[in-house]
Short mmCIF file of C-alpha atoms and ligand atoms in Angstrom, two decimals:
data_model
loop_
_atom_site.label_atom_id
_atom_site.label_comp_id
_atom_site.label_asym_id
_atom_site.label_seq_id
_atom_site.Cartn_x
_atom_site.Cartn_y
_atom_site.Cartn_z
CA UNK I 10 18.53 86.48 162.62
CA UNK I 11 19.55 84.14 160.94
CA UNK I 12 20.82 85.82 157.98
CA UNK I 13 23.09 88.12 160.10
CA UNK I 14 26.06 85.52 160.97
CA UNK I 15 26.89 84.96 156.88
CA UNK I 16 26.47 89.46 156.53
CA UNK I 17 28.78 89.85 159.10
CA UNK I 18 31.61 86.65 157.84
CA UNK I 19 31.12 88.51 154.26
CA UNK I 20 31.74 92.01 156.38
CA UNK I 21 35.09 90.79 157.75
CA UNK I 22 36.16 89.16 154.72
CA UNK I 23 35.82 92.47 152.80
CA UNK I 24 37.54 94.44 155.97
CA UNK I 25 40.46 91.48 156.06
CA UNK I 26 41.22 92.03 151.99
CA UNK I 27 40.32 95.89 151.50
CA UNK I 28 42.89 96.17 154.24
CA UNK I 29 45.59 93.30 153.05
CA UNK I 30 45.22 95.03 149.59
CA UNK I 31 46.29 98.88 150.65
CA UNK I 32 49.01 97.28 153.11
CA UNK I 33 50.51 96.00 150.32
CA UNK I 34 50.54 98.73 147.46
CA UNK I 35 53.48 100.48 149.52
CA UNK I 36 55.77 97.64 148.67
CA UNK I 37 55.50 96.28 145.26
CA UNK I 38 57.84 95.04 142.32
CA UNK I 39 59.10 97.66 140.65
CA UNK I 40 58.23 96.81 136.81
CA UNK I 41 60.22 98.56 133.67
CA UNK I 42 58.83 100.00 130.42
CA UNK I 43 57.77 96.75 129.20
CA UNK I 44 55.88 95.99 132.37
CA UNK I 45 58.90 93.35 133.26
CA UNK I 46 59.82 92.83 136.77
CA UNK I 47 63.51 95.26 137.41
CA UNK I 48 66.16 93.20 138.26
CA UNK I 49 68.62 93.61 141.72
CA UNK I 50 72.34 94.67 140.41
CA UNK I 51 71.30 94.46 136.26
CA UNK I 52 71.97 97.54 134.26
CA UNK I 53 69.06 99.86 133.72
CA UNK I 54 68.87 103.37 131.72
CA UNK I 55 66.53 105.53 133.42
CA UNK I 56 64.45 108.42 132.09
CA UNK I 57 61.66 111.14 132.14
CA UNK I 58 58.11 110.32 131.21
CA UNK I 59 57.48 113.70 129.97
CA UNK I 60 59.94 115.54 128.22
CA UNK I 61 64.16 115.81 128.37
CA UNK I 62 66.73 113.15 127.65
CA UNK I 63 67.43 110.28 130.16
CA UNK I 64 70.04 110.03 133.04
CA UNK I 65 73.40 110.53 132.67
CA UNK I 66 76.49 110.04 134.87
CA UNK I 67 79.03 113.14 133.81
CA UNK I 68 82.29 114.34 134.79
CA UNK I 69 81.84 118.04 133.07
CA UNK I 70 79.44 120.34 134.90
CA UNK I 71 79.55 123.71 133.26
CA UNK I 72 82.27 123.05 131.43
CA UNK I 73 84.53 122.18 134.66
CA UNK I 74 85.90 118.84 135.23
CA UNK I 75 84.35 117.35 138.31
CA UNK I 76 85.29 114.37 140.71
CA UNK I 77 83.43 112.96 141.99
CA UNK I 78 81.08 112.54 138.88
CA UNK I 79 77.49 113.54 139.19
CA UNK I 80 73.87 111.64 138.04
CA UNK I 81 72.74 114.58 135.54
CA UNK I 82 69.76 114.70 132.97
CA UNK I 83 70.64 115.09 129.72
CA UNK I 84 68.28 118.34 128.52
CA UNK I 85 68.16 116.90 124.94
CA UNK I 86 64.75 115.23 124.13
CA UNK I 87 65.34 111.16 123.71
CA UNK I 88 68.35 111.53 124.85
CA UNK I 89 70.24 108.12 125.78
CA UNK I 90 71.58 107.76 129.30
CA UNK I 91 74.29 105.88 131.25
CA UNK I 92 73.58 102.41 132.45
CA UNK I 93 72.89 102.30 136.71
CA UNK I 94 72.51 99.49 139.14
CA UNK I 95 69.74 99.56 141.51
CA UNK I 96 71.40 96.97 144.39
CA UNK I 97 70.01 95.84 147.79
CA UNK I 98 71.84 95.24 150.38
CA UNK I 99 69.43 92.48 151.34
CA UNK I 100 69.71 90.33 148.02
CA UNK I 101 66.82 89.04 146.39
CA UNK I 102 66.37 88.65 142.83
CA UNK I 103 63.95 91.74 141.92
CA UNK I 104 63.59 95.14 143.23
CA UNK I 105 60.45 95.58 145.26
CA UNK I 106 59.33 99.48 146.21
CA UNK I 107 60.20 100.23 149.73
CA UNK I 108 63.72 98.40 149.96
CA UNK I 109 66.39 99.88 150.54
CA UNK I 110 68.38 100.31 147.35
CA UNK I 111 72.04 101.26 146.35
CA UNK I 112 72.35 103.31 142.72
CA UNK I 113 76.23 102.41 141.30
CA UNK I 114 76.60 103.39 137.68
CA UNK I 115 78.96 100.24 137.85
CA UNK I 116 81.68 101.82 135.25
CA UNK I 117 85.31 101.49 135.86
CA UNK I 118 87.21 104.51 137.28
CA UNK I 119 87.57 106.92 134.88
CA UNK I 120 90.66 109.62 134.15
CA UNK I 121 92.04 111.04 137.68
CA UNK I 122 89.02 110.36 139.09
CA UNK I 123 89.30 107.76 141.86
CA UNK I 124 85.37 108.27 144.08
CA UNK I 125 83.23 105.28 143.80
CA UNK I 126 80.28 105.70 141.30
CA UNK I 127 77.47 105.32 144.33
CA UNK I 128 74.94 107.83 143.80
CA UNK I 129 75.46 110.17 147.09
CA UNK I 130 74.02 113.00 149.34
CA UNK I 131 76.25 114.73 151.39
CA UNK I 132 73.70 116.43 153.56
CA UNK I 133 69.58 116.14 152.73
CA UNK I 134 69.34 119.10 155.33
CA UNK I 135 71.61 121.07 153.80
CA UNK I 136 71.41 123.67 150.84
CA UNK I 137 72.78 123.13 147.31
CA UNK I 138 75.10 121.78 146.72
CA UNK I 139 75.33 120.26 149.58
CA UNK I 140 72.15 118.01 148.97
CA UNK I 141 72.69 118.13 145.16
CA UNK I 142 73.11 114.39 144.22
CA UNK I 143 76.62 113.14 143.49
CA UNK I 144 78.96 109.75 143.81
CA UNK I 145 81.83 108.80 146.29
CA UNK I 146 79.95 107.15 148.87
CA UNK I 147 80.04 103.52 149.75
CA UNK I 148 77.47 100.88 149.71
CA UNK I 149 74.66 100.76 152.38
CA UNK I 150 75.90 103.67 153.80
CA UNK I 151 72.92 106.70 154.95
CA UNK I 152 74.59 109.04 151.96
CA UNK I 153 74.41 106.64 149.72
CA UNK I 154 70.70 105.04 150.73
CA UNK I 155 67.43 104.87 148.75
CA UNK I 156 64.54 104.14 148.15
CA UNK I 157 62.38 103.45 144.42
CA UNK I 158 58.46 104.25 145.11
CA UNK I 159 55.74 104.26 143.10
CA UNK I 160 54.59 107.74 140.89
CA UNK I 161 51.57 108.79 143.34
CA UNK I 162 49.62 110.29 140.14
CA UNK I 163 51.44 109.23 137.12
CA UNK I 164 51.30 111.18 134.26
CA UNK I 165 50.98 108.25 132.00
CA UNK I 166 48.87 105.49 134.35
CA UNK I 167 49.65 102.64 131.48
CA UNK I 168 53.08 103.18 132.00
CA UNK I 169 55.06 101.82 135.29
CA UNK I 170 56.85 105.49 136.50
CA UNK I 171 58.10 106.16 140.14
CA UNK I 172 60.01 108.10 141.94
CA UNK I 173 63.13 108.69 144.02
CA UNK I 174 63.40 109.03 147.62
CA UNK I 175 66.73 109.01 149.72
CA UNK I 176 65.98 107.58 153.60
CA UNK I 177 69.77 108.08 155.05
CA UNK I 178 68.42 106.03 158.63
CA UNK I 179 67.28 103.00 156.59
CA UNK I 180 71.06 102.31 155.98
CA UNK I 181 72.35 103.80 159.27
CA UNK I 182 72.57 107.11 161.17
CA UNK I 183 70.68 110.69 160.01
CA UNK I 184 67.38 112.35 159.47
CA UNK I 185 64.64 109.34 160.31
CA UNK I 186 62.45 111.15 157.46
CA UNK I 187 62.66 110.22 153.38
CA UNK I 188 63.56 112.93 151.19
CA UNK I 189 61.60 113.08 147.71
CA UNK I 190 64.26 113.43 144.95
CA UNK I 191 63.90 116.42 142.32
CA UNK I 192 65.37 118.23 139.69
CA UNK I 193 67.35 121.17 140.78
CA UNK I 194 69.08 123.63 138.46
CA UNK I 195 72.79 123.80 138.84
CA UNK I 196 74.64 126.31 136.92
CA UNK I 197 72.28 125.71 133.76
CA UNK I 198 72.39 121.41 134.76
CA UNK I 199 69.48 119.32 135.42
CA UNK I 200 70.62 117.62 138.87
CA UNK I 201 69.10 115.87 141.39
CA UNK I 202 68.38 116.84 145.20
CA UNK I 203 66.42 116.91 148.37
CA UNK I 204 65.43 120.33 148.65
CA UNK I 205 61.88 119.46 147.64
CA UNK I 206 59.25 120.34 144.85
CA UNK I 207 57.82 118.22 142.28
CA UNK I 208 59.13 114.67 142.69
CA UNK I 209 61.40 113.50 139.38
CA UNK I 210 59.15 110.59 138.01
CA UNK I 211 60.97 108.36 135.66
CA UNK I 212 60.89 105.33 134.01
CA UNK I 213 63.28 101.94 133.85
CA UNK I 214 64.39 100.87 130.37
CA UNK I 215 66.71 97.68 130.47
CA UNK I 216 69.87 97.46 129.18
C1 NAG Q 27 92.38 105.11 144.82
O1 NAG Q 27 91.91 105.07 146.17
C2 NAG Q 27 92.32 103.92 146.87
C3 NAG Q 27 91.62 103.93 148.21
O2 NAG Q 27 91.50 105.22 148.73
C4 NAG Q 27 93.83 103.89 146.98
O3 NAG Q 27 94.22 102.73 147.65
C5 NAG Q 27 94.43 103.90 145.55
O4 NAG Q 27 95.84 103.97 145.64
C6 NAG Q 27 93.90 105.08 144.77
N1 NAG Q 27 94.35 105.02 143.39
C7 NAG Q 27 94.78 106.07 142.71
C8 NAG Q 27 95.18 105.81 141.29
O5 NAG Q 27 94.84 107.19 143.20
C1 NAG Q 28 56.87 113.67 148.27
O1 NAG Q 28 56.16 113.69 147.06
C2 NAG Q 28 54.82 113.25 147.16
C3 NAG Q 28 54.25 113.23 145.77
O2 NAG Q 28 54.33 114.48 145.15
C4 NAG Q 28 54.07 114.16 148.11
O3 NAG Q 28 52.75 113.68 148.26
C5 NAG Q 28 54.76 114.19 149.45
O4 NAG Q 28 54.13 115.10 150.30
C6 NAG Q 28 56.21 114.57 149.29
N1 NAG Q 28 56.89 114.44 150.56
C7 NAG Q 28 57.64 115.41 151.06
C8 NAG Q 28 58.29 115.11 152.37
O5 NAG Q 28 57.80 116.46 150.48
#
């Protein structure tokens, strides 16, 4: 009898931090590829674990000029990408999974092209390219709102890989769900949308 009290303090100890420890894998700092905490609002290049070139921001799809421009991969293998902010509307120093994030490639307006660099979805419901990934939107706004979580079974578990999801009622009105972000083939371009498939898992590399 006596022995039972200290079994069952040691039972709810292991209960209290089994269950502390899963409540708090869903919202963690999101490290780059040197295992460094990712900064709010610094420039980061993001890219594939596997194979292709890293993200671009472009204003040529197919050989058209586009406006607003469009987050793109490059298909070329080690290919360097454009710089992107990953900002919270709720500022604190490093990104955590699970906030809500803005994605601004934070270049100057380019050419005749006068849409804000926000990375945008016009309509997650909709069909390409309506829920293709492009810019224009403003900050904290649903089209424009995010969300960085960690790979579920990343193809390289040394390295820190997650992926995109866009939440449009975390910053507002819309669908209350999150939409996993993919690649989606666009007239022979590697873009970005909501209609579903394998999640795009990628990697941050500071500027
Ligand atoms: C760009 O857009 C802003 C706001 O819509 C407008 O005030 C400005 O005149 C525009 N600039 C050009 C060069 O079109
Ligand atoms: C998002 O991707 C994850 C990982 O592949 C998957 O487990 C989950 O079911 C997906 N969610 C939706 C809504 O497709």
């Amino acid at each position: 009898m006596k022995q039972t009290l200290p079994c069952v303090l040691l039972l709810l100890f292991i209960i209290a931090t089994t269950s502390l420890f899963s409540s708090t894998t869903a919202d963690q700092d999101v490290k780059d590829s040197t295992g460094n905490k990712v900064l709010d609002n610094v420039p980061y290049r993001i890219g594939p674990v596997t194979k292709g070139g890293q993200i671009k921001l472009t204003d040529t799809i197919a050989k058209k000029k586009v406006c607003p421009f469009n987050p793109v991969q490059d298909p070329a293998q080690n290919a360097i990408g454009s710089q992107f902010r990953f900002t919270m509307p709720r500022k604190t120093k490093y990104l955590r999974t699970s906030s809500v994030i803005g994605i601004d490639s934070g270049s100057s307006k380019l050419d005749q092209c006068n849409e804000s660099t926000f990375w945008t979805v016009p309509d997650a419901e909709a069909k390409p390219p309506s829920n293709l990934i492009t810019t224009g939107g403003g900050f904290d706004q649903a089209i424009t709102c995010f969300q960085i979580v960690g790979y579920p079974k990343p193809t390289n578990p040394k390295v820190h890989s997650y992926m995109l999801q866009h939440c449009p009622s975390f910053c507002g009105a819309g669908p209350s769900t999150c939409f996993n972000i993919s690649i989606h083939m666009d007239n022979g371009v590697r873009r970005f949308s909501t209609t579903g498939g394998t999640p795009f898992e990628f990697v941050f590399y500071k500027v």
